[in-house]
Amino acid sequence: MSQSQLVRLGATQQMEIAMKIGITAASGQLGASIVRATLALLPKEDVVALARNQQKAQQLGVEVRPGDYGNPEQLEQSLQGIDVLLLVSGMDKPENRIGQHRNVMAAAKKAGVRKIVYTSVQGAEEGTAFSPVIQSNRQTELDLQRSGLEWVIGRNGIYIEPDIEYIEQYQQAGCIFNSAGDGKCGYTTRAELAYAYARMLIEDKHHGQIYNLNGEPITQTQLTHYMNLTFATELVYKPMAVEEYRLHCMQELGDFIGNVVGGIYQGIRAGKSNNPSDFEQAAGRPHQSWSAYFSELKIEP
């Protein structure tokens, strides 16, 4: 192992790294966040962004290559020289994702990639409108484990950012409303996930591990409390029936996305997002506390 394949973290810690790290879906929010987190640990020459929309990824300041999950030949060419690959779960319909992810794995093997880190997700594996998404992710997890490549799997908690972005609608309604009821949700943030994935990419000790990546699970009542402290609001939590909320989401977001969002909250209600977190094992430090996260948010004037 040459000196160019070592990276120093802090004053004394060194770890072995791959020569080139590829990060897919780099034009998306999670992929871009992981690129930036990896750049905090590695020189930009060792990081390659793959994106279907290459122009959108140019602002990351690294080499950008085509990364369309539906184009196996393009993927094989783009993955030349990549040693470790971050595979961000696709955003297509569940029935399409499995084949797309298989395209990436097959191209990676042909190109000589040795390790894939996959961004999976937590949730109810059956009984909700979100379950087909979970099932497609579990199939990709199984495909990856059978691929012959080295692998690491992260199962992401639910992003908390959409609730923050929805604050004006909550204020207009005077409440936070969904069908989660008293169920606890292991939320996370893209920044925390990005930090964990950057470590999972460059540290060999994670090989063969499946990590739940989330912060301390909280209820919607607790979320409402944090929102009130942060935004100086007086919101209350209003629980809705599962079907009522699903129909509300479909009306607002369209049938596919609305159905999925309704299914996510149905799963939270059933306790499927209340899982022990492996974040510290993956990231080398605890997940940011929710009191710290909300205290850092700025109230818009």
PDB file of N, CA and C in Angstrom, residues 217-285:
ATOM      1  N   PRO A 217     -35.205   7.797  18.131  1.00  0.00           N
ATOM      2  CA  PRO A 217     -36.598   7.843  17.679  1.00  0.00           C
ATOM      3  C   PRO A 217     -37.446   8.789  18.536  1.00  0.00           C
ATOM      4  N   ILE A 218     -38.290   9.569  17.877  1.00  0.00           N
ATOM      5  CA  ILE A 218     -39.176  10.507  18.577  1.00  0.00           C
ATOM      6  C   ILE A 218     -40.584  10.389  18.020  1.00  0.00           C
ATOM      7  N   THR A 219     -41.559  10.808  18.835  1.00  0.00           N
ATOM      8  CA  THR A 219     -42.951  10.827  18.401  1.00  0.00           C
ATOM      9  C   THR A 219     -43.250  12.136  17.672  1.00  0.00           C
ATOM     10  N   GLN A 220     -44.418  12.193  17.052  1.00  0.00           N
ATOM     11  CA  GLN A 220     -44.834  13.432  16.399  1.00  0.00           C
ATOM     12  C   GLN A 220     -45.088  14.541  17.412  1.00  0.00           C
ATOM     13  N   THR A 221     -45.503  14.179  18.597  1.00  0.00           N
ATOM     14  CA  THR A 221     -45.675  15.179  19.659  1.00  0.00           C
ATOM     15  C   THR A 221     -44.337  15.794  20.033  1.00  0.00           C
ATOM     16  N   GLN A 222     -43.300  14.960  20.118  1.00  0.00           N
ATOM     17  CA  GLN A 222     -41.960  15.482  20.402  1.00  0.00           C
ATOM     18  C   GLN A 222     -41.453  16.342  19.245  1.00  0.00           C
ATOM     19  N   LEU A 223     -41.700  15.905  18.013  1.00  0.00           N
ATOM     20  CA  LEU A 223     -41.317  16.706  16.851  1.00  0.00           C
ATOM     21  C   LEU A 223     -42.002  18.067  16.899  1.00  0.00           C
ATOM     22  N   THR A 224     -43.285  18.086  17.231  1.00  0.00           N
ATOM     23  CA  THR A 224     -44.037  19.341  17.314  1.00  0.00           C
ATOM     24  C   THR A 224     -43.417  20.266  18.358  1.00  0.00           C
ATOM     25  N   HIS A 225     -42.997  19.701  19.475  1.00  0.00           N
ATOM     26  CA  HIS A 225     -42.353  20.492  20.530  1.00  0.00           C
ATOM     27  C   HIS A 225     -41.079  21.149  20.015  1.00  0.00           C
ATOM     28  N   TYR A 226     -40.246  20.376  19.318  1.00  0.00           N
ATOM     29  CA  TYR A 226     -39.007  20.931  18.770  1.00  0.00           C
ATOM     30  C   TYR A 226     -39.307  22.027  17.741  1.00  0.00           C
ATOM     31  N   MET A 227     -40.309  21.806  16.908  1.00  0.00           N
ATOM     32  CA  MET A 227     -40.671  22.807  15.901  1.00  0.00           C
ATOM     33  C   MET A 227     -41.129  24.105  16.565  1.00  0.00           C
ATOM     34  N   ASN A 228     -41.911  23.976  17.621  1.00  0.00           N
ATOM     35  CA  ASN A 228     -42.386  25.169  18.325  1.00  0.00           C
ATOM     36  C   ASN A 228     -41.232  25.954  18.939  1.00  0.00           C
ATOM     37  N   LEU A 229     -40.269  25.248  19.525  1.00  0.00           N
ATOM     38  CA  LEU A 229     -39.117  25.920  20.121  1.00  0.00           C
ATOM     39  C   LEU A 229     -38.286  26.629  19.054  1.00  0.00           C
ATOM     40  N   THR A 230     -38.174  26.015  17.907  1.00  0.00           N
ATOM     41  CA  THR A 230     -37.314  26.545  16.851  1.00  0.00           C
ATOM     42  C   THR A 230     -37.949  27.717  16.122  1.00  0.00           C
ATOM     43  N   PHE A 231     -39.231  27.584  15.814  1.00  0.00           N
ATOM     44  CA  PHE A 231     -39.888  28.571  14.961  1.00  0.00           C
ATOM     45  C   PHE A 231     -40.843  29.494  15.719  1.00  0.00           C
ATOM     46  N   ALA A 232     -40.818  29.408  17.053  1.00  0.00           N
ATOM     47  CA  ALA A 232     -41.674  30.268  17.883  1.00  0.00           C
ATOM     48  C   ALA A 232     -43.136  30.145  17.487  1.00  0.00           C
ATOM     49  N   THR A 233     -43.551  28.915  17.220  1.00  0.00           N
ATOM     50  CA  THR A 233     -44.938  28.638  16.855  1.00  0.00           C
ATOM     51  C   THR A 233     -45.669  28.001  18.026  1.00  0.00           C
ATOM     52  N   GLU A 234     -46.966  27.807  17.859  1.00  0.00           N
ATOM     53  CA  GLU A 234     -47.774  27.141  18.879  1.00  0.00           C
ATOM     54  C   GLU A 234     -48.558  26.002  18.225  1.00  0.00           C
ATOM     55  N   LEU A 235     -47.845  25.196  17.498  1.00  0.00           N
ATOM     56  CA  LEU A 235     -48.467  24.072  16.809  1.00  0.00           C
ATOM     57  C   LEU A 235     -48.853  22.976  17.789  1.00  0.00           C
ATOM     58  N   VAL A 236     -49.832  22.184  17.406  1.00  0.00           N
ATOM     59  CA  VAL A 236     -50.180  20.972  18.134  1.00  0.00           C
ATOM     60  C   VAL A 236     -50.103  19.813  17.136  1.00  0.00           C
ATOM     61  N   TYR A 237     -50.034  18.618  17.643  1.00  0.00           N
ATOM     62  CA  TYR A 237     -50.042  17.472  16.742  1.00  0.00           C
ATOM     63  C   TYR A 237     -51.459  16.948  16.595  1.00  0.00           C
ATOM     64  N   LYS A 238     -51.905  16.790  15.350  1.00  0.00           N
ATOM     65  CA  LYS A 238     -53.236  16.281  15.053  1.00  0.00           C
ATOM     66  C   LYS A 238     -53.112  14.926  14.343  1.00  0.00           C
ATOM     67  N   PRO A 239     -53.381  13.840  15.053  1.00  0.00           N
ATOM     68  CA  PRO A 239     -53.333  12.524  14.399  1.00  0.00           C
ATOM     69  C   PRO A 239     -54.503  12.344  13.450  1.00  0.00           C
ATOM     70  N   MET A 240     -54.242  11.705  12.315  1.00  0.00           N
ATOM     71  CA  MET A 240     -55.274  11.433  11.330  1.00  0.00           C
ATOM     72  C   MET A 240     -55.380   9.925  11.116  1.00  0.00           C
ATOM     73  N   ALA A 241     -56.522   9.479  10.634  1.00  0.00           N
ATOM     74  CA  ALA A 241     -56.671   8.074  10.269  1.00  0.00           C
ATOM     75  C   ALA A 241     -55.775   7.770   9.072  1.00  0.00           C
ATOM     76  N   VAL A 242     -55.335   6.531   8.983  1.00  0.00           N
ATOM     77  CA  VAL A 242     -54.403   6.127   7.926  1.00  0.00           C
ATOM     78  C   VAL A 242     -54.946   6.451   6.543  1.00  0.00           C
ATOM     79  N   GLU A 243     -56.186   6.055   6.268  1.00  0.00           N
ATOM     80  CA  GLU A 243     -56.745   6.257   4.941  1.00  0.00           C
ATOM     81  C   GLU A 243     -56.997   7.736   4.664  1.00  0.00           C
ATOM     82  N   GLU A 244     -57.434   8.472   5.669  1.00  0.00           N
ATOM     83  CA  GLU A 244     -57.667   9.902   5.503  1.00  0.00           C
ATOM     84  C   GLU A 244     -56.380  10.618   5.115  1.00  0.00           C
ATOM     85  N   TYR A 245     -55.288  10.268   5.776  1.00  0.00           N
ATOM     86  CA  TYR A 245     -54.021  10.934   5.476  1.00  0.00           C
ATOM     87  C   TYR A 245     -53.482  10.506   4.117  1.00  0.00           C
ATOM     88  N   ARG A 246     -53.640   9.235   3.782  1.00  0.00           N
ATOM     89  CA  ARG A 246     -53.176   8.750   2.480  1.00  0.00           C
ATOM     90  C   ARG A 246     -53.874   9.502   1.344  1.00  0.00           C
ATOM     91  N   LEU A 247     -55.181   9.675   1.454  1.00  0.00           N
ATOM     92  CA  LEU A 247     -55.930  10.391   0.433  1.00  0.00           C
ATOM     93  C   LEU A 247     -55.518  11.857   0.371  1.00  0.00           C
ATOM     94  N   HIS A 248     -55.253  12.455   1.537  1.00  0.00           N
ATOM     95  CA  HIS A 248     -54.776  13.840   1.574  1.00  0.00           C
ATOM     96  C   HIS A 248     -53.448  13.960   0.819  1.00  0.00           C
ATOM     97  N   CYS A 249     -52.532  13.030   1.057  1.00  0.00           N
ATOM     98  CA  CYS A 249     -51.221  13.069   0.407  1.00  0.00           C
ATOM     99  C   CYS A 249     -51.344  12.879  -1.098  1.00  0.00           C
ATOM    100  N   MET A 250     -52.223  11.967  -1.508  1.00  0.00           N
ATOM    101  CA  MET A 250     -52.401  11.719  -2.933  1.00  0.00           C
ATOM    102  C   MET A 250     -52.967  12.948  -3.641  1.00  0.00           C
ATOM    103  N   GLN A 251     -53.868  13.636  -2.968  1.00  0.00           N
ATOM    104  CA  GLN A 251     -54.451  14.841  -3.554  1.00  0.00           C
ATOM    105  C   GLN A 251     -53.396  15.935  -3.699  1.00  0.00           C
ATOM    106  N   GLU A 252     -52.496  16.015  -2.724  1.00  0.00           N
ATOM    107  CA  GLU A 252     -51.498  17.085  -2.729  1.00  0.00           C
ATOM    108  C   GLU A 252     -50.279  16.746  -3.582  1.00  0.00           C
ATOM    109  N   LEU A 253     -49.855  15.477  -3.572  1.00  0.00           N
ATOM    110  CA  LEU A 253     -48.584  15.089  -4.172  1.00  0.00           C
ATOM    111  C   LEU A 253     -48.718  14.218  -5.411  1.00  0.00           C
ATOM    112  N   GLY A 254     -49.931  13.830  -5.752  1.00  0.00           N
ATOM    113  CA  GLY A 254     -50.119  12.900  -6.858  1.00  0.00           C
ATOM    114  C   GLY A 254     -50.236  11.473  -6.340  1.00  0.00           C
ATOM    115  N   ASP A 255     -50.769  10.598  -7.169  1.00  0.00           N
ATOM    116  CA  ASP A 255     -51.096   9.250  -6.707  1.00  0.00           C
ATOM    117  C   ASP A 255     -49.881   8.471  -6.223  1.00  0.00           C
ATOM    118  N   PHE A 256     -48.804   8.455  -7.011  1.00  0.00           N
ATOM    119  CA  PHE A 256     -47.660   7.606  -6.653  1.00  0.00           C
ATOM    120  C   PHE A 256     -46.960   8.108  -5.398  1.00  0.00           C
ATOM    121  N   ILE A 257     -46.484   9.351  -5.418  1.00  0.00           N
ATOM    122  CA  ILE A 257     -45.740   9.877  -4.275  1.00  0.00           C
ATOM    123  C   ILE A 257     -46.643   9.980  -3.050  1.00  0.00           C
ATOM    124  N   GLY A 258     -47.869  10.430  -3.248  1.00  0.00           N
ATOM    125  CA  GLY A 258     -48.795  10.565  -2.125  1.00  0.00           C
ATOM    126  C   GLY A 258     -49.074   9.235  -1.459  1.00  0.00           C
ATOM    127  N   ASN A 259     -49.243   8.200  -2.253  1.00  0.00           N
ATOM    128  CA  ASN A 259     -49.477   6.865  -1.725  1.00  0.00           C
ATOM    129  C   ASN A 259     -48.282   6.388  -0.911  1.00  0.00           C
ATOM    130  N   VAL A 260     -47.070   6.657  -1.425  1.00  0.00           N
ATOM    131  CA  VAL A 260     -45.842   6.263  -0.724  1.00  0.00           C
ATOM    132  C   VAL A 260     -45.716   7.002   0.601  1.00  0.00           C
ATOM    133  N   VAL A 261     -45.939   8.310   0.589  1.00  0.00           N
ATOM    134  CA  VAL A 261     -45.820   9.092   1.823  1.00  0.00           C
ATOM    135  C   VAL A 261     -46.836   8.618   2.859  1.00  0.00           C
ATOM    136  N   GLY A 262     -48.064   8.367   2.406  1.00  0.00           N
ATOM    137  CA  GLY A 262     -49.058   7.823   3.322  1.00  0.00           C
ATOM    138  C   GLY A 262     -48.609   6.509   3.917  1.00  0.00           C
ATOM    139  N   GLY A 263     -47.974   5.670   3.103  1.00  0.00           N
ATOM    140  CA  GLY A 263     -47.472   4.389   3.581  1.00  0.00           C
ATOM    141  C   GLY A 263     -46.349   4.527   4.582  1.00  0.00           C
ATOM    142  N   ILE A 264     -45.498   5.534   4.408  1.00  0.00           N
ATOM    143  CA  ILE A 264     -44.410   5.770   5.365  1.00  0.00           C
ATOM    144  C   ILE A 264     -44.983   6.033   6.757  1.00  0.00           C
ATOM    145  N   TYR A 265     -45.984   6.905   6.821  1.00  0.00           N
ATOM    146  CA  TYR A 265     -46.553   7.264   8.126  1.00  0.00           C
ATOM    147  C   TYR A 265     -47.385   6.120   8.708  1.00  0.00           C
ATOM    148  N   GLN A 266     -47.977   5.314   7.852  1.00  0.00           N
ATOM    149  CA  GLN A 266     -48.656   4.120   8.342  1.00  0.00           C
ATOM    150  C   GLN A 266     -47.640   3.182   9.004  1.00  0.00           C
ATOM    151  N   GLY A 267     -46.464   3.064   8.400  1.00  0.00           N
ATOM    152  CA  GLY A 267     -45.406   2.243   8.980  1.00  0.00           C
ATOM    153  C   GLY A 267     -44.898   2.794  10.298  1.00  0.00           C
ATOM    154  N   ILE A 268     -44.778   4.128  10.386  1.00  0.00           N
ATOM    155  CA  ILE A 268     -44.370   4.744  11.650  1.00  0.00           C
ATOM    156  C   ILE A 268     -45.389   4.412  12.737  1.00  0.00           C
ATOM    157  N   ARG A 269     -46.653   4.524  12.396  1.00  0.00           N
ATOM    158  CA  ARG A 269     -47.737   4.220  13.338  1.00  0.00           C
ATOM    159  C   ARG A 269     -47.613   2.787  13.870  1.00  0.00           C
ATOM    160  N   ALA A 270     -47.180   1.861  12.986  1.00  0.00           N
ATOM    161  CA  ALA A 270     -47.060   0.446  13.348  1.00  0.00           C
ATOM    162  C   ALA A 270     -45.728   0.118  14.015  1.00  0.00           C
ATOM    163  N   GLY A 271     -44.873   1.116  14.242  1.00  0.00           N
ATOM    164  CA  GLY A 271     -43.603   0.884  14.924  1.00  0.00           C
ATOM    165  C   GLY A 271     -42.468   0.433  14.035  1.00  0.00           C
ATOM    166  N   LYS A 272     -42.635   0.510  12.711  1.00  0.00           N
ATOM    167  CA  LYS A 272     -41.623  -0.008  11.794  1.00  0.00           C
ATOM    168  C   LYS A 272     -40.456   0.954  11.568  1.00  0.00           C
ATOM    169  N   SER A 273     -40.557   2.159  12.086  1.00  0.00           N
ATOM    170  CA  SER A 273     -39.441   3.118  12.004  1.00  0.00           C
ATOM    171  C   SER A 273     -38.826   3.374  13.369  1.00  0.00           C
ATOM    172  N   ASN A 274     -39.201   2.569  14.342  1.00  0.00           N
ATOM    173  CA  ASN A 274     -38.670   2.687  15.698  1.00  0.00           C
ATOM    174  C   ASN A 274     -37.662   1.564  15.908  1.00  0.00           C
ATOM    175  N   ASN A 275     -36.451   1.769  15.350  1.00  0.00           N
ATOM    176  CA  ASN A 275     -35.433   0.726  15.353  1.00  0.00           C
ATOM    177  C   ASN A 275     -34.179   1.177  16.099  1.00  0.00           C
ATOM    178  N   PRO A 276     -33.475   0.227  16.739  1.00  0.00           N
ATOM    179  CA  PRO A 276     -32.184   0.579  17.334  1.00  0.00           C
ATOM    180  C   PRO A 276     -31.249   1.117  16.264  1.00  0.00           C
ATOM    181  N   SER A 277     -30.490   2.139  16.596  1.00  0.00           N
ATOM    182  CA  SER A 277     -29.611   2.764  15.624  1.00  0.00           C
ATOM    183  C   SER A 277     -28.198   2.202  15.697  1.00  0.00           C
ATOM    184  N   ASP A 278     -27.602   1.982  14.526  1.00  0.00           N
ATOM    185  CA  ASP A 278     -26.205   1.559  14.426  1.00  0.00           C
ATOM    186  C   ASP A 278     -25.333   2.703  13.938  1.00  0.00           C
ATOM    187  N   PHE A 279     -25.844   3.917  14.055  1.00  0.00           N
ATOM    188  CA  PHE A 279     -25.143   5.065  13.478  1.00  0.00           C
ATOM    189  C   PHE A 279     -23.731   5.211  14.030  1.00  0.00           C
ATOM    190  N   GLU A 280     -23.564   5.043  15.324  1.00  0.00           N
ATOM    191  CA  GLU A 280     -22.238   5.244  15.914  1.00  0.00           C
ATOM    192  C   GLU A 280     -21.230   4.225  15.391  1.00  0.00           C
ATOM    193  N   GLN A 281     -21.673   2.971  15.188  1.00  0.00           N
ATOM    194  CA  GLN A 281     -20.771   1.961  14.641  1.00  0.00           C
ATOM    195  C   GLN A 281     -20.341   2.326  13.226  1.00  0.00           C
ATOM    196  N   ALA A 282     -21.277   2.892  12.457  1.00  0.00           N
ATOM    197  CA  ALA A 282     -20.974   3.249  11.066  1.00  0.00           C
ATOM    198  C   ALA A 282     -20.138   4.512  10.966  1.00  0.00           C
ATOM    199  N   ALA A 283     -20.466   5.503  11.783  1.00  0.00           N
ATOM    200  CA  ALA A 283     -19.866   6.836  11.645  1.00  0.00           C
ATOM    201  C   ALA A 283     -18.694   7.086  12.578  1.00  0.00           C
ATOM    202  N   GLY A 284     -18.564   6.283  13.631  1.00  0.00           N
ATOM    203  CA  GLY A 284     -17.489   6.511  14.587  1.00  0.00           C
ATOM    204  C   GLY A 284     -17.817   7.561  15.632  1.00  0.00           C
ATOM    205  N   ARG A 285     -19.045   8.050  15.618  1.00  0.00           N
ATOM    206  CA  ARG A 285     -19.521   9.003  16.629  1.00  0.00           C
ATOM    207  C   ARG A 285     -21.029   8.889  16.699  1.00  0.00           C
TER     208      ARG A 285
END
